[in-house]
């Protein structure tokens, strides 16, 4: 099992120490049984008091060793879960945009919640499995010493029990795997019910069809798989209990009717078998949980996230006073969706530091794709990007991204205001931008933390621009930022904020459809069917009008 191999690799010394301690607790348990058989049952009344004290001390040692070994094994398990959880979040943060888009938010959320929880539950049961296996080993050795013939019969019964349990557990594993696949689909439906809540309220027929034709069948598949998995699990546990009780009856039959052992020996053997019952039953019950953890571990591996790296930064850097960013013959092809593939045609573009460039184009023309490539979030399929004369490669791509701040259409509004180095943003700069954005009377904050972000989309976009501005990066990418602003503040953006950004030294690359304000751009770029063309402001108005007409046709 790959999961156990990983644990052994990362925690070998600690795990081996706990194995030794668990083995010791098993030996102490057998010592308790042997003491009962050899001392308590045979001690004279005048020696019984001393024997009881010794017996009590032996039981106390057994309690300490067993509890300590389980606690230590639990610590190892939870340390591993903590490591998995923290690494997974870091891997998500390091993954490319394309990786996350391809994997899908539903699968990632399912892994962050269900798979991590499954692993956590498994590791709470792992000590039971390990201790049960070692206890059975030690008890078997003790049974061989008491009566080899009875041990053989008992071993056959136990082998039958384990064989049947293994078959049953395979059924549990199969249905749990089906349940886990249903969970991915259900998380997608959860997301649809939340993100599409308004649409489902407005069209109850759509809501009914979504609920009955998509959500309920998947929920029923999960319920069915879960019930079947639990049924196999419970049968495995009860089957083990039944066989262990039957073994006690067989032991007495062999001892009394066939004369294989004395009654005292049969009693001791039966006590040993019953002593094995609890740890063995726990081990059988824990085994399906370990198989569930293997399914969860495989689901995490299938996310295809990059290998874990502790560092957030690398040694590469780019000139802070760069003058040009040059795209040479850049192409980019999106992964095929529905049989259709969109691709940027070879793009050649040079941006000069401090200039303001507008990008126009119809929906689906490639505007957002170009902005993602420019910001280093999409890796070009072919072509090269240069900062001055430094080529951007995989080695320095992270440093290249640090030149940019952005407000994309699907931006996330963090509540912490930080500068470009992750430190608290300058108080005077924050207050200045809040006033420029007309948000100083609408936002509550505590120093650099925003306390209320549940605002209208237009106001949220203003706060998004605030977060980008206080980072003080040299390039600002704005994807249709003004689209959600009212007419009055749209004018403020183009006539006041853009000139302010320019005077503060920002290079602004803005996607815009506001032909009324095209004259505020130093450069006008147009994207149509993946082809980039540059126009004057006057020409761009006509091109934008043509784009709008073609989009409506």
Short mmCIF file of C-alpha atoms in Angstrom, two decimals:
data_model
loop_
_atom_site.label_atom_id
_atom_site.label_comp_id
_atom_site.label_asym_id
_atom_site.label_seq_id
_atom_site.Cartn_x
_atom_site.Cartn_y
_atom_site.Cartn_z
CA UNK A 1 0.00 0.00 0.00
CA UNK A 2 1.57 3.25 -1.22
CA UNK A 3 0.21 5.24 1.71
CA UNK A 4 1.94 3.06 4.31
CA UNK A 5 5.15 3.18 2.27
CA UNK A 6 5.01 6.97 2.36
CA UNK A 7 4.49 6.99 6.13
CA UNK A 8 7.35 4.56 6.66
CA UNK A 9 9.62 6.67 4.48
CA UNK A 10 8.87 9.94 6.30
CA UNK A 11 8.59 8.60 9.88
CA UNK A 12 10.71 5.43 9.82
CA UNK A 13 12.54 5.79 13.15
CA UNK A 14 9.50 6.94 15.12
CA UNK A 15 7.32 4.22 13.61
CA UNK A 16 9.85 1.47 14.34
CA UNK A 17 10.13 2.67 17.94
CA UNK A 18 6.36 2.51 18.30
CA UNK A 19 6.31 -0.98 16.78
CA UNK A 20 8.72 -2.07 19.48
CA UNK A 21 6.60 -0.49 22.18
CA UNK A 22 3.45 -2.11 20.79
CA UNK A 23 5.19 -5.48 20.74
CA UNK A 24 6.18 -4.92 24.36
CA UNK A 25 2.57 -4.20 25.30
CA UNK A 26 1.55 -7.45 23.60
CA UNK A 27 4.15 -9.38 25.57
CA UNK A 28 2.93 -7.76 28.78
CA UNK A 29 -0.62 -8.82 27.92
CA UNK A 30 0.51 -12.43 27.54
CA UNK A 31 2.46 -12.07 30.76
CA UNK A 32 -0.79 -11.09 32.51
CA UNK A 33 -2.50 -14.24 31.19
CA UNK A 34 0.46 -16.42 32.11
CA UNK A 35 0.55 -14.93 35.60
CA UNK A 36 -3.14 -15.69 36.09
CA UNK A 37 -2.59 -19.28 34.96
CA UNK A 38 0.66 -20.01 36.76
CA UNK A 39 0.36 -17.95 39.95
CA UNK A 40 -3.15 -16.78 40.80
CA UNK A 41 -4.89 -20.06 40.00
CA UNK A 42 -2.26 -22.08 41.84
CA UNK A 43 -1.25 -19.78 44.72
CA UNK A 44 -1.93 -20.75 48.33
CA UNK A 45 -4.12 -18.44 50.37
CA UNK A 46 -1.21 -17.09 52.40
CA UNK A 47 0.64 -16.09 49.20
CA UNK A 48 -2.39 -14.76 47.35
CA UNK A 49 -2.08 -11.23 48.77
CA UNK A 50 1.47 -10.80 47.46
CA UNK A 51 0.49 -12.37 44.15
CA UNK A 52 -2.33 -9.86 43.77
CA UNK A 53 0.07 -6.95 44.30
CA UNK A 54 2.40 -8.35 41.66
CA UNK A 55 -0.54 -8.96 39.35
CA UNK A 56 -1.73 -5.36 39.82
CA UNK A 57 1.72 -4.04 38.98
CA UNK A 58 1.83 -6.18 35.84
CA UNK A 59 -1.59 -4.90 34.73
CA UNK A 60 -0.46 -1.32 35.37
CA UNK A 61 2.63 -1.83 33.19
CA UNK A 62 0.42 -3.31 30.48
CA UNK A 63 -1.91 -0.29 30.68
CA UNK A 64 0.98 2.18 30.45
CA UNK A 65 2.72 0.43 27.55
CA UNK A 66 -0.49 -0.07 25.55
CA UNK A 67 -1.76 3.47 26.04
CA UNK A 68 1.62 5.07 25.37
CA UNK A 69 2.16 3.09 22.18
CA UNK A 70 -1.32 4.05 20.87
CA UNK A 71 -0.79 7.72 21.76
CA UNK A 72 2.56 7.79 19.97
CA UNK A 73 1.13 6.08 16.91
CA UNK A 74 -1.72 8.59 16.92
CA UNK A 75 0.80 11.43 17.08
CA UNK A 76 2.64 10.05 14.06
CA UNK A 77 -0.64 9.74 12.16
CA UNK A 78 -1.82 13.25 12.93
CA UNK A 79 1.61 14.66 12.16
CA UNK A 80 1.33 13.01 8.77
CA UNK A 81 -2.20 14.42 8.27
CA UNK A 82 -0.98 17.91 9.22
CA UNK A 83 1.85 17.54 6.73
CA UNK A 84 -0.52 16.35 3.99
CA UNK A 85 -3.00 19.16 4.66
CA UNK A 86 -0.46 21.97 4.72
CA UNK A 87 1.43 20.59 1.72
CA UNK A 88 -1.76 20.27 -0.30
CA UNK A 89 -2.68 23.92 0.22
CA UNK A 90 0.87 24.99 -0.70
CA UNK A 91 0.72 22.79 -3.82
CA UNK A 92 -2.57 24.43 -4.82
CA UNK A 93 -0.96 27.85 -4.37
CA UNK A 94 2.00 26.77 -6.53
CA UNK A 95 -0.10 25.14 -9.26
CA UNK A 96 -0.58 26.85 -12.58
CA UNK A 97 -3.90 28.41 -13.49
CA UNK A 98 -4.36 25.82 -16.24
CA UNK A 99 -3.82 22.95 -13.79
CA UNK A 100 -6.53 24.23 -11.46
CA UNK A 101 -8.91 24.95 -14.33
CA UNK A 102 -8.38 21.47 -15.75
CA UNK A 103 -8.77 19.69 -12.41
CA UNK A 104 -11.84 21.68 -11.40
CA UNK A 105 -12.76 23.37 -8.15
CA UNK A 106 -15.18 20.60 -7.13
CA UNK A 107 -12.48 17.91 -7.08
CA UNK A 108 -10.06 20.11 -5.19
CA UNK A 109 -12.66 21.03 -2.54
CA UNK A 110 -13.63 17.36 -2.19
CA UNK A 111 -10.01 16.46 -1.55
CA UNK A 112 -9.48 19.30 0.92
CA UNK A 113 -12.50 18.23 2.95
CA UNK A 114 -13.41 14.56 2.41
CA UNK A 115 -10.04 13.05 1.55
CA UNK A 116 -8.16 14.78 4.33
CA UNK A 117 -10.92 13.81 6.78
CA UNK A 118 -10.80 10.19 5.59
CA UNK A 119 -7.04 10.10 6.12
CA UNK A 120 -7.48 11.58 9.58
CA UNK A 121 -10.06 8.94 10.55
CA UNK A 122 -7.85 6.19 9.15
CA UNK A 123 -4.92 7.24 11.28
CA UNK A 124 -7.05 7.20 14.42
CA UNK A 125 -7.74 3.52 13.59
CA UNK A 126 -4.22 2.67 12.45
CA UNK A 127 -2.95 1.96 16.01
CA UNK A 128 -5.79 -0.54 16.42
CA UNK A 129 -4.75 -2.38 13.27
CA UNK A 130 -1.09 -2.44 14.20
CA UNK A 131 -1.66 -3.39 17.80
CA UNK A 132 -4.20 -6.06 16.84
CA UNK A 133 -1.79 -7.69 14.40
CA UNK A 134 1.05 -7.76 16.93
CA UNK A 135 -1.21 -9.03 19.72
CA UNK A 136 -2.39 -11.90 17.52
CA UNK A 137 1.24 -12.78 16.76
CA UNK A 138 2.23 -12.83 20.43
CA UNK A 139 -0.90 -14.73 21.48
CA UNK A 140 -0.29 -17.29 18.73
CA UNK A 141 3.19 -17.96 20.08
CA UNK A 142 1.70 -18.43 23.56
CA UNK A 143 -0.93 -20.85 22.22
CA UNK A 144 1.77 -22.89 20.51
CA UNK A 145 3.57 -23.18 23.84
CA UNK A 146 0.35 -24.25 25.62
CA UNK A 147 -0.93 -26.76 23.05
CA UNK A 148 0.40 -27.05 19.52
CA UNK A 149 -2.52 -29.24 18.37
CA UNK A 150 -5.21 -26.86 19.62
CA UNK A 151 -3.26 -23.95 18.15
CA UNK A 152 -3.41 -25.59 14.70
CA UNK A 153 -7.22 -25.90 14.89
CA UNK A 154 -7.53 -22.36 16.23
CA UNK A 155 -5.21 -21.09 13.48
CA UNK A 156 -7.37 -22.79 10.83
CA UNK A 157 -10.47 -21.09 12.21
CA UNK A 158 -8.69 -17.75 12.29
CA UNK A 159 -7.41 -18.26 8.73
CA UNK A 160 -10.96 -18.94 7.54
CA UNK A 161 -12.11 -15.85 9.38
CA UNK A 162 -9.39 -13.68 7.83
CA UNK A 163 -10.00 -15.09 4.33
CA UNK A 164 -13.73 -14.40 4.47
CA UNK A 165 -13.09 -10.99 6.03
CA UNK A 166 -10.65 -10.13 3.26
CA UNK A 167 -13.24 -11.00 0.62
CA UNK A 168 -15.86 -8.93 2.42
CA UNK A 169 -13.47 -5.99 2.81
CA UNK A 170 -12.80 -6.02 -0.95
CA UNK A 171 -16.51 -5.48 -1.44
CA UNK A 172 -16.37 -2.62 1.03
CA UNK A 173 -13.42 -1.10 -0.86
CA UNK A 174 -15.24 -1.35 -4.20
CA UNK A 175 -18.35 0.44 -2.95
CA UNK A 176 -16.36 3.05 -1.05
CA UNK A 177 -14.45 3.85 -4.25
CA UNK A 178 -17.77 4.36 -6.05
CA UNK A 179 -18.96 6.58 -3.19
CA UNK A 180 -15.80 8.70 -3.44
CA UNK A 181 -16.36 9.27 -7.17
CA UNK A 182 -19.94 10.37 -6.44
CA UNK A 183 -18.63 12.92 -3.95
CA UNK A 184 -16.69 14.73 -6.70
CA UNK A 185 -19.87 15.02 -8.75
CA UNK A 186 -21.90 16.13 -5.72
CA UNK A 187 -19.43 18.91 -4.93
CA UNK A 188 -19.96 20.17 -8.46
CA UNK A 189 -23.72 20.20 -7.86
CA UNK A 190 -23.24 21.97 -4.52
CA UNK A 191 -21.26 24.65 -6.32
CA UNK A 192 -23.95 24.98 -9.00
CA UNK A 193 -26.71 25.35 -6.41
CA UNK A 194 -24.78 28.16 -4.68
CA UNK A 195 -23.35 29.99 -7.68
CA UNK A 196 -26.58 29.65 -9.67
CA UNK A 197 -28.93 30.36 -6.78
CA UNK A 198 -30.49 33.45 -8.33
CA UNK A 199 -31.12 31.72 -11.64
CA UNK A 200 -32.67 28.72 -9.89
CA UNK A 201 -34.98 31.03 -7.93
CA UNK A 202 -36.09 32.80 -11.11
CA UNK A 203 -36.73 29.58 -13.06
CA UNK A 204 -38.25 26.97 -10.78
CA UNK A 205 -38.62 24.55 -13.71
CA UNK A 206 -34.87 24.68 -14.21
CA UNK A 207 -34.44 24.25 -10.45
CA UNK A 208 -36.76 21.22 -10.48
CA UNK A 209 -34.94 19.64 -13.41
CA UNK A 210 -31.51 20.30 -11.87
CA UNK A 211 -32.63 18.86 -8.55
CA UNK A 212 -34.44 15.80 -9.89
CA UNK A 213 -32.35 14.91 -12.95
CA UNK A 214 -28.84 15.79 -11.77
CA UNK A 215 -28.56 16.15 -8.01
CA UNK A 216 -30.92 13.44 -6.70
CA UNK A 217 -29.60 10.59 -8.92
CA UNK A 218 -26.02 11.33 -7.87
CA UNK A 219 -27.01 11.62 -4.20
CA UNK A 220 -28.85 8.30 -4.53
CA UNK A 221 -25.79 6.65 -6.07
CA UNK A 222 -23.68 7.84 -3.16
CA UNK A 223 -26.26 6.70 -0.61
CA UNK A 224 -26.51 3.26 -2.21
CA UNK A 225 -22.73 2.86 -2.34
CA UNK A 226 -22.38 4.06 1.26
CA UNK A 227 -25.01 1.62 2.56
CA UNK A 228 -23.40 -1.29 0.74
CA UNK A 229 -19.94 -0.31 1.98
CA UNK A 230 -21.20 -0.09 5.57
CA UNK A 231 -22.96 -3.43 5.20
CA UNK A 232 -19.73 -5.16 4.18
CA UNK A 233 -17.87 -3.44 7.02
CA UNK A 234 -20.37 -4.46 9.69
CA UNK A 235 -20.52 -8.04 8.43
CA UNK A 236 -16.73 -8.27 8.61
CA UNK A 237 -16.73 -7.11 12.24
CA UNK A 238 -19.58 -9.40 13.35
CA UNK A 239 -18.15 -12.32 11.41
CA UNK A 240 -14.91 -11.94 13.33
CA UNK A 241 -16.73 -11.85 16.69
CA UNK A 242 -18.72 -14.97 15.80
CA UNK A 243 -15.68 -16.97 14.77
CA UNK A 244 -13.79 -16.02 17.94
CA UNK A 245 -16.70 -17.16 20.13
CA UNK A 246 -16.95 -20.37 18.12
CA UNK A 247 -13.23 -20.94 18.66
CA UNK A 248 -13.77 -20.96 22.44
CA UNK A 249 -16.38 -23.70 22.10
CA UNK A 250 -14.09 -25.71 19.85
CA UNK A 251 -11.23 -25.41 22.37
CA UNK A 252 -13.33 -26.84 25.21
CA UNK A 253 -14.66 -29.60 22.96
CA UNK A 254 -11.15 -30.65 21.94
CA UNK A 255 -9.91 -30.50 25.52
CA UNK A 256 -12.79 -32.30 27.26
CA UNK A 257 -14.09 -34.78 24.68
CA UNK A 258 -10.86 -35.56 22.80
CA UNK A 259 -8.49 -35.09 25.72
CA UNK A 260 -6.11 -32.74 23.93
CA UNK A 261 -5.61 -30.64 27.06
CA UNK A 262 -6.60 -30.42 30.69
CA UNK A 263 -9.53 -28.29 31.80
CA UNK A 264 -7.10 -25.76 33.32
CA UNK A 265 -5.16 -25.57 30.05
CA UNK A 266 -8.42 -25.25 28.08
CA UNK A 267 -9.45 -22.41 30.35
CA UNK A 268 -6.13 -20.64 29.78
CA UNK A 269 -6.34 -21.20 26.01
CA UNK A 270 -9.90 -19.87 25.97
CA UNK A 271 -8.83 -16.83 27.97
CA UNK A 272 -6.07 -16.24 25.43
CA UNK A 273 -8.48 -16.57 22.51
CA UNK A 274 -10.90 -14.15 24.19
CA UNK A 275 -7.97 -11.83 24.91
CA UNK A 276 -7.26 -11.87 21.16
CA UNK A 277 -10.88 -11.13 20.35
CA UNK A 278 -10.93 -7.38 21.07
CA UNK A 279 -7.66 -6.43 19.31
CA UNK A 280 -8.36 -8.77 16.38
CA UNK A 281 -11.90 -7.43 15.95
CA UNK A 282 -10.56 -3.89 16.14
CA UNK A 283 -7.94 -4.74 13.51
CA UNK A 284 -10.58 -6.22 11.20
CA UNK A 285 -12.73 -3.13 11.71
CA UNK A 286 -9.78 -0.82 11.07
CA UNK A 287 -8.67 -2.52 7.85
CA UNK A 288 -11.53 -1.13 5.68
CA UNK A 289 -10.74 2.31 7.06
CA UNK A 290 -7.15 1.91 5.89
CA UNK A 291 -8.45 0.91 2.45
CA UNK A 292 -10.62 4.02 2.43
CA UNK A 293 -7.53 6.07 3.20
CA UNK A 294 -5.81 4.48 0.21
CA UNK A 295 -8.70 5.65 -2.01
CA UNK A 296 -8.40 9.13 -0.51
CA UNK A 297 -4.62 9.14 -1.00
CA UNK A 298 -5.04 8.09 -4.64
CA UNK A 299 -7.60 10.88 -5.15
CA UNK A 300 -5.08 13.40 -3.83
CA UNK A 301 -2.41 12.01 -6.15
CA UNK A 302 -4.79 12.27 -9.15
CA UNK A 303 -5.16 16.02 -8.65
CA UNK A 304 -1.92 16.35 -10.61
CA UNK A 305 -0.60 19.19 -8.49
CA UNK A 306 3.08 20.19 -8.66
CA UNK A 307 5.57 18.67 -6.24
CA UNK A 308 5.67 20.29 -2.83
CA UNK A 309 8.19 23.11 -2.35
CA UNK A 310 8.54 24.85 0.99
CA UNK A 311 9.83 28.13 -0.47
CA UNK A 312 7.60 30.83 -1.93
CA UNK A 313 10.43 32.62 -3.71
CA UNK A 314 13.44 31.73 -5.81
CA UNK A 315 16.79 33.38 -6.38
CA UNK A 316 15.87 34.92 -9.72
CA UNK A 317 15.04 38.60 -10.10
CA UNK A 318 14.36 41.06 -12.90
CA UNK A 319 15.40 44.71 -13.20
CA UNK A 320 13.18 46.95 -11.08
CA UNK A 321 13.71 49.78 -13.59
CA UNK A 322 12.82 47.72 -16.69
CA UNK A 323 11.86 49.74 -19.75
CA UNK A 324 10.15 47.35 -22.16
CA UNK A 325 8.23 44.06 -22.13
CA UNK A 326 8.33 42.37 -25.51
CA UNK A 327 6.20 39.52 -26.80
CA UNK A 328 7.68 37.82 -29.87
CA UNK A 329 5.55 35.42 -31.94
CA UNK A 330 3.55 34.38 -28.89
CA UNK A 331 0.87 31.72 -29.38
CA UNK A 332 -1.35 30.01 -26.88
CA UNK A 333 -3.90 27.22 -27.35
CA UNK A 334 -6.51 26.43 -24.72
CA UNK A 335 -7.19 22.75 -23.95
CA UNK A 336 -9.92 21.39 -26.21
CA UNK A 337 -13.44 21.81 -24.80
CA UNK A 338 -16.46 20.36 -26.55
CA UNK A 339 -14.38 19.66 -29.65
CA UNK A 340 -13.43 23.33 -30.04
CA UNK A 341 -9.96 24.76 -29.63
CA UNK A 342 -9.24 28.49 -29.34
CA UNK A 343 -5.70 29.69 -30.01
CA UNK A 344 -3.89 33.01 -30.06
CA UNK A 345 -2.26 33.63 -33.41
CA UNK A 346 1.39 34.74 -33.30
CA UNK A 347 1.34 37.93 -31.22
CA UNK A 348 4.06 40.54 -31.42
CA UNK A 349 3.76 43.37 -28.92
CA UNK A 350 6.09 45.73 -27.08
CA UNK A 351 4.90 47.58 -23.98
CA UNK A 352 6.89 50.57 -22.79
CA UNK A 353 7.16 51.41 -19.14
CA UNK A 354 4.64 54.00 -17.95
CA UNK A 355 2.27 53.85 -20.92
CA UNK A 356 -1.45 53.11 -20.85
CA UNK A 357 -2.72 50.58 -23.37
CA UNK A 358 -6.36 49.61 -24.02
CA UNK A 359 -7.30 46.23 -25.50
CA UNK A 360 -10.65 45.91 -27.25
CA UNK A 361 -12.39 43.01 -28.95
CA UNK A 362 -15.54 40.95 -29.13
CA UNK A 363 -16.39 38.27 -26.60
CA UNK A 364 -14.26 35.20 -27.15
CA UNK A 365 -11.74 37.07 -29.30
CA UNK A 366 -8.81 36.29 -26.97
CA UNK A 367 -8.54 39.48 -24.89
CA UNK A 368 -8.47 37.77 -21.47
CA UNK A 369 -6.21 35.04 -22.81
CA UNK A 370 -3.67 37.61 -23.97
CA UNK A 371 -3.81 39.39 -20.60
CA UNK A 372 -3.18 36.07 -18.80
CA UNK A 373 -0.23 35.31 -21.08
CA UNK A 374 1.14 38.82 -20.59
CA UNK A 375 0.94 38.47 -16.80
CA UNK A 376 2.72 35.09 -16.89
CA UNK A 377 -0.32 33.15 -15.67
CA UNK A 378 -0.58 31.21 -18.94
CA UNK A 379 2.65 29.77 -20.33
CA UNK A 380 2.85 30.44 -24.10
CA UNK A 381 2.55 27.45 -26.39
CA UNK A 382 5.29 28.98 -28.50
CA UNK A 383 7.17 32.25 -28.81
CA UNK A 384 9.17 34.26 -26.31
CA UNK A 385 8.66 37.03 -23.74
CA UNK A 386 11.45 39.46 -22.91
CA UNK A 387 11.87 42.00 -20.12
CA UNK A 388 14.32 44.39 -21.76
CA UNK A 389 16.68 41.77 -23.21
CA UNK A 390 16.11 39.08 -20.58
CA UNK A 391 14.13 36.10 -21.84
CA UNK A 392 11.41 34.75 -19.55
CA UNK A 393 11.77 31.02 -18.95
CA UNK A 394 10.45 28.53 -16.41
CA UNK A 395 13.39 29.46 -14.19
CA UNK A 396 12.51 33.17 -13.85
CA UNK A 397 8.77 33.08 -14.61
CA UNK A 398 7.86 33.54 -10.94
CA UNK A 399 10.06 36.66 -10.78
CA UNK A 400 8.33 37.93 -13.94
CA UNK A 401 4.90 37.54 -12.35
CA UNK A 402 6.02 39.72 -9.45
CA UNK A 403 6.03 42.72 -11.82
CA UNK A 404 2.24 42.57 -12.09
CA UNK A 405 -0.82 43.46 -10.05
CA UNK A 406 -4.26 42.76 -11.46
CA UNK A 407 -8.02 42.93 -11.19
CA UNK A 408 -9.39 40.18 -13.41
CA UNK A 409 -13.11 39.61 -13.94
CA UNK A 410 -13.03 36.64 -11.53
CA UNK A 411 -10.83 38.39 -8.95
CA UNK A 412 -10.80 37.40 -5.28
CA UNK A 413 -11.05 40.14 -2.68
CA UNK A 414 -8.63 39.48 0.19
CA UNK A 415 -9.22 41.34 3.43
CA UNK A 416 -5.54 42.14 4.09
CA UNK A 417 -3.92 45.18 2.47
CA UNK A 418 -0.27 44.35 1.74
CA UNK A 419 2.45 45.89 -0.35
CA UNK A 420 4.48 44.17 -3.03
CA UNK A 421 6.67 42.45 -0.44
CA UNK A 422 3.79 41.12 1.63
CA UNK A 423 4.19 43.68 4.41
CA UNK A 424 1.40 45.92 5.74
CA UNK A 425 0.60 48.53 3.13
CA UNK A 426 1.39 52.18 3.82
CA UNK A 427 -1.42 53.83 5.83
CA UNK A 428 -1.25 57.13 3.94
CA UNK A 429 -1.37 55.30 0.59
CA UNK A 430 -4.39 53.26 1.70
CA UNK A 431 -6.30 56.33 2.84
CA UNK A 432 -5.40 58.23 -0.32
CA UNK A 433 -6.69 55.47 -2.59
CA UNK A 434 -9.85 54.97 -0.54
CA UNK A 435 -10.62 58.65 -1.13
CA UNK A 436 -9.79 58.43 -4.84
CA UNK A 437 -12.11 55.42 -5.12
CA UNK A 438 -14.88 57.18 -3.12
CA UNK A 439 -14.84 54.31 -0.63
CA UNK A 440 -13.46 56.05 2.46
CA UNK A 441 -16.96 56.46 3.94
CA UNK A 442 -18.18 53.01 2.88
CA UNK A 443 -15.46 50.65 4.08
CA UNK A 444 -14.64 49.77 7.65
CA UNK A 445 -11.11 48.68 8.35
CA UNK A 446 -8.76 48.04 11.20
CA UNK A 447 -5.37 49.35 10.10
CA UNK A 448 -4.63 47.13 7.07
CA UNK A 449 -7.57 44.73 7.42
CA UNK A 450 -10.85 45.30 5.58
CA UNK A 451 -13.75 44.49 7.89
CA UNK A 452 -16.63 44.62 5.40
CA UNK A 453 -16.24 43.23 1.88
CA UNK A 454 -19.86 42.17 1.25
CA UNK A 455 -20.56 45.05 -1.11
CA UNK A 456 -21.94 45.53 -4.60
CA UNK A 457 -19.85 44.15 -7.45
CA UNK A 458 -18.84 47.63 -8.54
CA UNK A 459 -17.70 48.53 -5.02
CA UNK A 460 -15.87 45.21 -4.69
CA UNK A 461 -14.02 46.01 -7.89
CA UNK A 462 -12.99 49.35 -6.44
CA UNK A 463 -11.56 47.53 -3.43
CA UNK A 464 -9.86 45.13 -5.83
CA UNK A 465 -8.18 48.12 -7.46
CA UNK A 466 -7.23 49.37 -3.99
CA UNK A 467 -5.51 46.05 -3.22
CA UNK A 468 -3.67 46.16 -6.55
CA UNK A 469 -2.62 49.81 -6.21
CA UNK A 470 -1.16 49.50 -2.70
CA UNK A 471 1.01 46.60 -3.88
CA UNK A 472 2.86 49.21 -5.97
CA UNK A 473 3.83 46.81 -8.72
CA UNK A 474 5.02 48.32 -11.97
CA UNK A 475 2.33 46.87 -14.29
CA UNK A 476 -1.40 46.89 -13.65
CA UNK A 477 -3.69 44.56 -15.64
CA UNK A 478 -7.39 45.48 -15.55
CA UNK A 479 -9.89 43.16 -17.23
CA UNK A 480 -13.06 45.17 -17.99
CA UNK A 481 -12.71 46.88 -14.62
CA UNK A 482 -15.13 49.70 -15.43
CA UNK A 483 -17.90 47.39 -16.68
CA UNK A 484 -19.59 47.22 -13.25
CA UNK A 485 -19.22 50.91 -12.40
CA UNK A 486 -22.03 53.45 -12.60
CA UNK A 487 -21.66 56.12 -15.35
CA UNK A 488 -20.45 58.77 -12.90
CA UNK A 489 -17.66 56.69 -11.45
CA UNK A 490 -16.78 55.28 -14.85
CA UNK A 491 -15.95 58.84 -15.84
CA UNK A 492 -13.90 59.22 -12.64
CA UNK A 493 -11.95 56.08 -13.53
CA UNK A 494 -11.01 57.17 -17.03
CA UNK A 495 -10.53 60.89 -16.41
CA UNK A 496 -8.99 60.88 -12.93
CA UNK A 497 -7.74 57.45 -11.85
CA UNK A 498 -5.98 56.46 -15.06
CA UNK A 499 -4.00 59.75 -15.20
CA UNK A 500 -3.22 59.30 -11.48
CA UNK A 501 -1.90 55.79 -12.10
CA UNK A 502 0.22 57.12 -14.95
CA UNK A 503 1.71 59.91 -12.83
CA UNK A 504 2.54 57.30 -10.16
CA UNK A 505 4.56 55.38 -12.75
CA UNK A 506 2.21 52.47 -13.46
CA UNK A 507 2.09 50.74 -16.80
CA UNK A 508 -1.62 50.07 -17.35
CA UNK A 509 -2.91 47.30 -19.63
CA UNK A 510 -6.71 47.57 -19.57
CA UNK A 511 -9.37 45.61 -21.41
CA UNK A 512 -12.16 48.05 -22.21
CA UNK A 513 -15.33 48.46 -24.28
CA UNK A 514 -15.89 52.11 -23.40
CA UNK A 515 -15.28 53.76 -26.78
CA UNK A 516 -16.28 57.10 -25.27
CA UNK A 517 -12.99 57.11 -23.34
CA UNK A 518 -10.60 55.59 -25.88
CA UNK A 519 -8.80 58.90 -26.21
CA UNK A 520 -7.40 58.45 -22.70
CA UNK A 521 -5.21 55.56 -23.90
CA UNK A 522 -1.79 56.10 -25.41
CA UNK A 523 -2.17 52.91 -27.41
CA UNK A 524 -5.23 51.07 -28.75
CA UNK A 525 -4.97 47.33 -29.39
CA UNK A 526 -7.66 45.16 -30.93
CA UNK A 527 -8.07 41.40 -30.69
CA UNK A 528 -10.22 39.54 -33.20
CA UNK A 529 -10.23 35.75 -33.53
CA UNK A 530 -6.89 35.56 -31.76
CA UNK A 531 -5.21 38.14 -34.03
CA UNK A 532 -3.78 41.31 -32.44
CA UNK A 533 -3.86 44.62 -34.33
CA UNK A 534 -2.96 48.17 -33.23
CA UNK A 535 -5.07 51.24 -34.13
CA UNK A 536 -5.30 54.91 -33.36
CA UNK A 537 -7.99 56.03 -30.91
CA UNK A 538 -10.24 57.24 -33.77
CA UNK A 539 -9.81 54.02 -35.72
CA UNK A 540 -10.42 52.00 -32.57
CA UNK A 541 -13.90 53.50 -32.13
CA UNK A 542 -14.89 52.23 -35.57
CA UNK A 543 -13.29 48.84 -34.89
CA UNK A 544 -15.10 48.56 -31.55
CA UNK A 545 -18.37 49.34 -33.31
CA UNK A 546 -17.63 46.66 -35.89
CA UNK A 547 -16.84 44.18 -33.10
CA UNK A 548 -20.13 44.92 -31.38
CA UNK A 549 -22.03 44.44 -34.64
CA UNK A 550 -20.29 41.13 -35.37
CA UNK A 551 -20.95 39.93 -31.82
CA UNK A 552 -24.67 40.68 -32.13
CA UNK A 553 -25.02 38.93 -35.52
#
